[in-house]
PDB file of C-alpha atoms in Angstrom:
ATOM      1  CA  MET A   2      -0.252   0.195  -0.290  1.00  0.00           C
ATOM      2  CA  VAL A   3       0.989   3.829  -0.988  1.00  0.00           C
ATOM      3  CA  ASN A   4       2.025   5.381   2.611  1.00  0.00           C
ATOM      4  CA  ASP A   5      -0.576   2.200   3.891  1.00  0.00           C
ATOM      5  CA  ASN A   6      -3.103   3.611   2.595  1.00  0.00           C
ATOM      6  CA  TYR A   7      -5.288   2.118  -0.528  1.00  0.00           C
ATOM      7  CA  SER A   8      -8.495   2.647  -2.159  1.00  0.00           C
ATOM      8  CA  ILE A   9     -11.076   0.807  -3.540  1.00  0.00           C
ATOM      9  CA  TYR A  10     -13.509   1.741  -5.935  1.00  0.00           C
ATOM     10  CA  ILE A  11     -16.210  -0.926  -6.586  1.00  0.00           C
ATOM     11  CA  CYS A  12     -18.921  -0.458  -9.869  1.00  0.00           C
ATOM     12  CA  GLY A  13     -21.550  -2.192 -11.058  1.00  0.00           C
ATOM     13  CA  VAL A  14     -25.355  -1.974 -11.413  1.00  0.00           C
ATOM     14  CA  GLY A  15     -28.001  -3.240  -8.640  1.00  0.00           C
ATOM     15  CA  GLY A  16     -28.691  -6.786  -8.186  1.00  0.00           C
ATOM     16  CA  GLN A  17     -24.656  -8.136  -8.549  1.00  0.00           C
ATOM     17  CA  GLY A  18     -23.968  -7.884  -4.795  1.00  0.00           C
ATOM     18  CA  ILE A  19     -21.751  -4.903  -4.145  1.00  0.00           C
ATOM     19  CA  ILE A  20     -22.887  -3.685  -1.642  1.00  0.00           C
ATOM     20  CA  LYS A  21     -22.124  -7.148   0.719  1.00  0.00           C
ATOM     21  CA  THR A  22     -18.436  -7.533  -1.654  1.00  0.00           C
ATOM     22  CA  SER A  23     -17.653  -4.065   0.236  1.00  0.00           C
ATOM     23  CA  THR A  24     -19.374  -5.485   3.874  1.00  0.00           C
ATOM     24  CA  ILE A  25     -16.954  -8.314   3.544  1.00  0.00           C
ATOM     25  CA  ILE A  26     -13.799  -6.530   2.463  1.00  0.00           C
ATOM     26  CA  GLY A  27     -14.859  -3.694   5.438  1.00  0.00           C
ATOM     27  CA  GLU A  28     -15.029  -6.925   7.710  1.00  0.00           C
ATOM     28  CA  ALA A  29     -11.181  -8.407   6.431  1.00  0.00           C
ATOM     29  CA  ALA A  30     -10.082  -4.892   7.267  1.00  0.00           C
ATOM     30  CA  MET A  31     -11.142  -4.747  10.769  1.00  0.00           C
ATOM     31  CA  ASN A  32     -10.372  -7.583  11.654  1.00  0.00           C
ATOM     32  CA  GLU A  33      -6.910  -7.027  10.370  1.00  0.00           C
ATOM     33  CA  GLY A  34      -6.717  -3.862  12.892  1.00  0.00           C
ATOM     34  CA  LEU A  35      -6.736  -1.020  10.049  1.00  0.00           C
ATOM     35  CA  ASN A  36      -9.311   1.589   9.914  1.00  0.00           C
ATOM     36  CA  VAL A  37     -11.598   1.608   7.191  1.00  0.00           C
ATOM     37  CA  VAL A  38     -13.735   4.326   6.182  1.00  0.00           C
ATOM     38  CA  MET A  39     -16.980   3.306   3.225  1.00  0.00           C
ATOM     39  CA  SER A  40     -18.739   5.651   1.248  1.00  0.00           C
ATOM     40  CA  GLU A  41     -22.813   5.551   0.909  1.00  0.00           C
ATOM     41  CA  ILE A  42     -23.925   3.657  -1.713  1.00  0.00           C
ATOM     42  CA  HIS A  43     -24.325   5.621  -4.857  1.00  0.00           C
ATOM     43  CA  GLY A  44     -26.639   5.028  -7.446  1.00  0.00           C
ATOM     44  CA  MET A  45     -30.028   2.885  -7.706  1.00  0.00           C
ATOM     45  CA  SER A  46     -29.554  -0.397  -5.533  1.00  0.00           C
ATOM     46  CA  GLN A  47     -32.587  -1.915  -7.550  1.00  0.00           C
ATOM     47  CA  ARG A  48     -31.439  -4.334 -10.949  1.00  0.00           C
ATOM     48  CA  GLY A  49     -30.284  -2.814 -13.743  1.00  0.00           C
ATOM     49  CA  GLY A  50     -29.481   0.877 -12.356  1.00  0.00           C
ATOM     50  CA  SER A  51     -26.188   1.763 -11.619  1.00  0.00           C
ATOM     51  CA  VAL A  52     -23.852   1.041  -8.482  1.00  0.00           C
ATOM     52  CA  SER A  53     -20.621   2.537  -6.817  1.00  0.00           C
ATOM     53  CA  THR A  54     -19.303   1.914  -3.164  1.00  0.00           C
ATOM     54  CA  GLU A  55     -15.885   3.631  -2.052  1.00  0.00           C
ATOM     55  CA  ILE A  56     -13.852   1.396   0.380  1.00  0.00           C
ATOM     56  CA  LYS A  57     -10.755   3.299   1.974  1.00  0.00           C
ATOM     57  CA  ILE A  58      -7.970   1.293   4.033  1.00  0.00           C
ATOM     58  CA  GLY A  59      -5.526   3.523   5.937  1.00  0.00           C
ATOM     59  CA  GLU A  60      -5.179   6.396   7.588  1.00  0.00           C
ATOM     60  CA  TYR A  61      -8.172   8.610   5.573  1.00  0.00           C
ATOM     61  CA  LYS A  62     -10.180  11.873   6.296  1.00  0.00           C
ATOM     62  CA  SER A  63     -13.259  11.201   3.519  1.00  0.00           C
ATOM     63  CA  SER A  64     -14.597   8.115   2.453  1.00  0.00           C
ATOM     64  CA  ILE A  65     -14.754   9.665  -1.210  1.00  0.00           C
ATOM     65  CA  ILE A  66     -11.687   8.874  -3.307  1.00  0.00           C
ATOM     66  CA  GLU A  67     -10.702  11.520  -5.017  1.00  0.00           C
ATOM     67  CA  GLU A  68     -10.064  11.734  -8.928  1.00  0.00           C
ATOM     68  CA  ASN A  69      -6.610   9.351  -9.984  1.00  0.00           C
ATOM     69  CA  THR A  70      -5.990   8.482  -6.926  1.00  0.00           C
ATOM     70  CA  ALA A  71      -8.315   5.098  -6.953  1.00  0.00           C
ATOM     71  CA  SER A  72      -5.589   1.887  -6.084  1.00  0.00           C
ATOM     72  CA  MET A  73      -8.486  -0.438  -7.537  1.00  0.00           C
ATOM     73  CA  ILE A  74     -11.679   0.246  -9.545  1.00  0.00           C
ATOM     74  CA  LEU A  75     -13.280  -3.273  -9.135  1.00  0.00           C
ATOM     75  CA  GLY A  76     -15.519  -3.384 -11.811  1.00  0.00           C
ATOM     76  CA  PHE A  77     -18.670  -6.094 -12.567  1.00  0.00           C
ATOM     77  CA  GLU A  78     -19.696  -4.556 -15.348  1.00  0.00           C
ATOM     78  CA  PRO A  79     -16.982  -3.426 -18.461  1.00  0.00           C
ATOM     79  CA  SER A  80     -19.429   0.066 -19.128  1.00  0.00           C
ATOM     80  CA  GLU A  81     -19.069   0.920 -15.253  1.00  0.00           C
ATOM     81  CA  VAL A  82     -15.067   0.606 -15.453  1.00  0.00           C
ATOM     82  CA  VAL A  83     -15.445   3.336 -17.921  1.00  0.00           C
ATOM     83  CA  ARG A  84     -17.854   5.149 -15.913  1.00  0.00           C
ATOM     84  CA  GLY A  85     -15.858   5.296 -13.219  1.00  0.00           C
ATOM     85  CA  ILE A  86     -11.964   5.587 -15.271  1.00  0.00           C
ATOM     86  CA  SER A  87     -11.740   9.212 -13.731  1.00  0.00           C
ATOM     87  CA  LYS A  88     -11.077   8.045 -10.185  1.00  0.00           C
ATOM     88  CA  ALA A  89      -7.819   5.841 -11.926  1.00  0.00           C
ATOM     89  CA  ASN A  90      -4.638   6.638 -12.386  1.00  0.00           C
ATOM     90  CA  LYS A  91      -2.057   5.120 -14.978  1.00  0.00           C
ATOM     91  CA  ASP A  92      -0.636   2.537 -12.102  1.00  0.00           C
ATOM     92  CA  THR A  93      -4.882   1.408 -10.424  1.00  0.00           C
ATOM     93  CA  CYS A  94      -5.509  -1.878 -10.956  1.00  0.00           C
ATOM     94  CA  LEU A  95      -8.417  -2.160 -13.008  1.00  0.00           C
ATOM     95  CA  VAL A  96      -9.870  -6.050 -12.232  1.00  0.00           C
ATOM     96  CA  PHE A  97     -13.768  -6.279 -14.128  1.00  0.00           C
ATOM     97  CA  ASN A  98     -15.668  -8.753 -15.024  1.00  0.00           C
ATOM     98  CA  THR A  99     -15.911  -8.417 -18.933  1.00  0.00           C
ATOM     99  CA  HIS A 100     -19.843  -9.655 -19.264  1.00  0.00           C
ATOM    100  CA  PRO A 101     -22.168  -6.765 -20.392  1.00  0.00           C
ATOM    101  CA  ILE A 102     -25.369  -5.701 -18.640  1.00  0.00           C
ATOM    102  CA  VAL A 103     -26.706  -3.727 -21.711  1.00  0.00           C
ATOM    103  CA  PRO A 104     -29.546  -1.324 -20.799  1.00  0.00           C
ATOM    104  CA  ALA A 105     -33.127  -2.162 -21.659  1.00  0.00           C
ATOM    105  CA  GLN A 106     -32.689   0.991 -23.126  1.00  0.00           C
ATOM    106  CA  ILE A 107     -29.889   0.213 -26.075  1.00  0.00           C
ATOM    107  CA  ALA A 108     -30.299  -3.315 -26.230  1.00  0.00           C
ATOM    108  CA  GLY A 109     -30.369  -3.726 -29.944  1.00  0.00           C
ATOM    109  CA  THR A 110     -29.135  -0.909 -30.926  1.00  0.00           C
ATOM    110  CA  SER A 111     -25.149   0.309 -31.258  1.00  0.00           C
ATOM    111  CA  SER A 112     -24.157   2.652 -28.593  1.00  0.00           C
ATOM    112  CA  TYR A 113     -23.049  -0.073 -25.836  1.00  0.00           C
ATOM    113  CA  PRO A 114     -19.014  -0.396 -26.540  1.00  0.00           C
ATOM    114  CA  SER A 115     -17.821  -3.881 -27.321  1.00  0.00           C
ATOM    115  CA  VAL A 116     -16.066  -5.516 -24.118  1.00  0.00           C
ATOM    116  CA  ASP A 117     -13.126  -6.347 -26.464  1.00  0.00           C
ATOM    117  CA  SER A 118     -12.688  -2.072 -27.242  1.00  0.00           C
ATOM    118  CA  ILE A 119     -13.338  -1.530 -24.224  1.00  0.00           C
ATOM    119  CA  THR A 120     -10.215  -4.184 -22.592  1.00  0.00           C
ATOM    120  CA  SER A 121      -7.868  -2.469 -25.300  1.00  0.00           C
ATOM    121  CA  SER A 122      -8.343   0.322 -24.832  1.00  0.00           C
ATOM    122  CA  LEU A 123      -7.964   0.317 -21.174  1.00  0.00           C
ATOM    123  CA  LYS A 124      -4.534  -1.984 -21.848  1.00  0.00           C
ATOM    124  CA  GLU A 125      -3.195   0.965 -24.190  1.00  0.00           C
ATOM    125  CA  ASN A 126      -3.897   3.338 -21.703  1.00  0.00           C
ATOM    126  CA  TYR A 127      -3.638   1.754 -17.712  1.00  0.00           C
ATOM    127  CA  ASN A 128      -0.822  -0.823 -17.089  1.00  0.00           C
ATOM    128  CA  ASN A 129      -2.408  -3.243 -14.613  1.00  0.00           C
ATOM    129  CA  VAL A 130      -5.975  -4.030 -16.574  1.00  0.00           C
ATOM    130  CA  TYR A 131      -7.196  -7.549 -14.982  1.00  0.00           C
ATOM    131  CA  PRO A 132     -10.120  -8.799 -17.476  1.00  0.00           C
ATOM    132  CA  VAL A 133     -12.131 -12.116 -15.677  1.00  0.00           C
ATOM    133  CA  SER A 134     -14.437 -14.548 -17.723  1.00  0.00           C
ATOM    134  CA  GLY A 135     -16.739 -13.380 -13.870  1.00  0.00           C
ATOM    135  CA  ASN A 136     -20.099 -14.988 -15.638  1.00  0.00           C
ATOM    136  CA  HIS A 137     -18.544 -18.070 -16.924  1.00  0.00           C
ATOM    137  CA  TYR A 138     -16.716 -18.644 -13.061  1.00  0.00           C
ATOM    138  CA  ALA A 139     -19.711 -17.866 -11.277  1.00  0.00           C
ATOM    139  CA  GLU A 140     -22.068 -20.149 -13.263  1.00  0.00           C
ATOM    140  CA  GLU A 141     -18.896 -23.120 -13.268  1.00  0.00           C
ATOM    141  CA  SER A 142     -19.496 -22.739  -9.262  1.00  0.00           C
ATOM    142  CA  GLY A 143     -23.183 -23.303  -9.075  1.00  0.00           C
ATOM    143  CA  SER A 144     -24.557 -19.760  -9.974  1.00  0.00           C
ATOM    144  CA  ILE A 145     -24.517 -15.857 -11.776  1.00  0.00           C
ATOM    145  CA  LEU A 146     -25.480 -14.953  -7.880  1.00  0.00           C
ATOM    146  CA  SER A 147     -21.590 -16.034  -6.726  1.00  0.00           C
ATOM    147  CA  LEU A 148     -20.259 -13.455  -9.288  1.00  0.00           C
ATOM    148  CA  ASN A 149     -19.454 -10.942  -6.673  1.00  0.00           C
ATOM    149  CA  MET A 150     -17.209 -13.840  -4.982  1.00  0.00           C
ATOM    150  CA  VAL A 151     -15.626 -14.961  -8.417  1.00  0.00           C
ATOM    151  CA  LEU A 152     -14.454 -10.832  -8.480  1.00  0.00           C
ATOM    152  CA  LEU A 153     -13.394 -10.556  -4.804  1.00  0.00           C
ATOM    153  CA  GLY A 154     -10.789 -13.697  -5.491  1.00  0.00           C
ATOM    154  CA  SER A 155      -9.249 -12.131  -8.311  1.00  0.00           C
ATOM    155  CA  ALA A 156      -9.277  -8.426  -5.898  1.00  0.00           C
ATOM    156  CA  VAL A 157      -7.222 -10.212  -3.276  1.00  0.00           C
ATOM    157  CA  ALA A 158      -5.297 -11.887  -5.982  1.00  0.00           C
ATOM    158  CA  VAL A 159      -3.355  -8.767  -7.563  1.00  0.00           C
ATOM    159  CA  PRO A 160      -0.508  -8.033  -5.905  1.00  0.00           C
ATOM    160  CA  ASN A 161       0.405  -5.910  -3.571  1.00  0.00           C
ATOM    161  CA  PHE A 162      -4.329  -5.819  -2.103  1.00  0.00           C
ATOM    162  CA  PRO A 163      -3.780  -5.359   1.295  1.00  0.00           C
ATOM    163  CA  LEU A 164      -5.798  -7.834   2.838  1.00  0.00           C
ATOM    164  CA  GLU A 165      -4.557 -11.481   3.704  1.00  0.00           C
ATOM    165  CA  LYS A 166      -6.526 -14.378   1.611  1.00  0.00           C
ATOM    166  CA  GLU A 167      -7.822 -15.881   5.274  1.00  0.00           C
ATOM    167  CA  ASN A 168      -9.332 -13.266   6.520  1.00  0.00           C
ATOM    168  CA  ILE A 169     -11.239 -12.270   3.809  1.00  0.00           C
ATOM    169  CA  ILE A 170     -12.232 -15.961   3.668  1.00  0.00           C
ATOM    170  CA  GLU A 171     -13.396 -15.485   6.752  1.00  0.00           C
ATOM    171  CA  ALA A 172     -15.623 -12.268   6.511  1.00  0.00           C
ATOM    172  CA  MET A 173     -17.401 -13.834   3.539  1.00  0.00           C
ATOM    173  CA  LYS A 174     -18.225 -16.918   6.055  1.00  0.00           C
ATOM    174  CA  ASN A 175     -19.412 -14.558   8.405  1.00  0.00           C
ATOM    175  CA  ASN A 176     -21.319 -12.650   5.541  1.00  0.00           C
ATOM    176  CA  LEU A 177     -22.689 -15.123   3.607  1.00  0.00           C
ATOM    177  CA  ASN A 178     -25.256 -17.470   4.165  1.00  0.00           C
ATOM    178  CA  GLU A 179     -23.851 -20.901   5.409  1.00  0.00           C
ATOM    179  CA  LYS A 180     -25.647 -22.928   3.158  1.00  0.00           C
ATOM    180  CA  PHE A 181     -24.093 -21.419   0.245  1.00  0.00           C
ATOM    181  CA  HIS A 182     -20.279 -21.498   1.518  1.00  0.00           C
ATOM    182  CA  LYS A 183     -19.316 -23.932  -0.460  1.00  0.00           C
ATOM    183  CA  MET A 184     -20.028 -22.431  -3.705  1.00  0.00           C
ATOM    184  CA  ASN A 185     -19.416 -18.813  -2.633  1.00  0.00           C
ATOM    185  CA  LEU A 186     -15.582 -20.496  -1.279  1.00  0.00           C
ATOM    186  CA  LYS A 187     -15.071 -22.257  -5.225  1.00  0.00           C
ATOM    187  CA  ALA A 188     -16.388 -18.524  -7.175  1.00  0.00           C
ATOM    188  CA  PHE A 189     -13.723 -17.055  -4.964  1.00  0.00           C
ATOM    189  CA  GLU A 190     -10.371 -19.792  -5.647  1.00  0.00           C
ATOM    190  CA  SER A 191     -11.515 -19.364  -9.145  1.00  0.00           C
ATOM    191  CA  GLY A 192     -11.735 -16.007  -9.749  1.00  0.00           C
ATOM    192  CA  TYR A 193      -8.179 -16.306  -7.391  1.00  0.00           C
ATOM    193  CA  ASN A 194      -6.716 -18.008  -9.645  1.00  0.00           C
ATOM    194  CA  ALA A 195      -7.936 -16.557 -12.686  1.00  0.00           C
ATOM    195  CA  ILE A 196      -5.350 -13.622 -11.755  1.00  0.00           C
ATOM    196  CA  LYS A 197      -2.912 -15.712 -10.324  1.00  0.00           C
TER     197      LYS A 197
END
């Protein structure tokens, strides 16, 4: 962590488990004895609306991530990463799901950019770009609902991520339904191994 501070901008659309992912990261940070501040949820949390949360681990006063200062952008949907890219600088880690959720109002039109063009543009402009086939790994693990754990696993695998994998898994178990622990752990490990 730069000066022991690490900030994560998490973005996607409602219904993808963004809030739960933020809670798990926050709890793991507290269990490691680190200060953590989290922003309110921005956006529409119903299915389909843009949602983002901001987490800062370390000695921070405000929960808002200033432009060009995010350590990581964790994107559950590719175009949402583009929407939040002003938070990033050249060295920000960009971890994102490559499966688009095209809003109903533009489905069938040509206004949603191709994921390949988003990915190559990000790779041209940023040093640490990690596209992940999140939906594929989630479905392989047993349910698309485990997508957030796939992406959490990928985030944890990125070099210099500030929290211990074991503490994230512990926080997962505390925050997720016990009935789905096996599936969520499988999803987490798939995402982790996709980066490692």
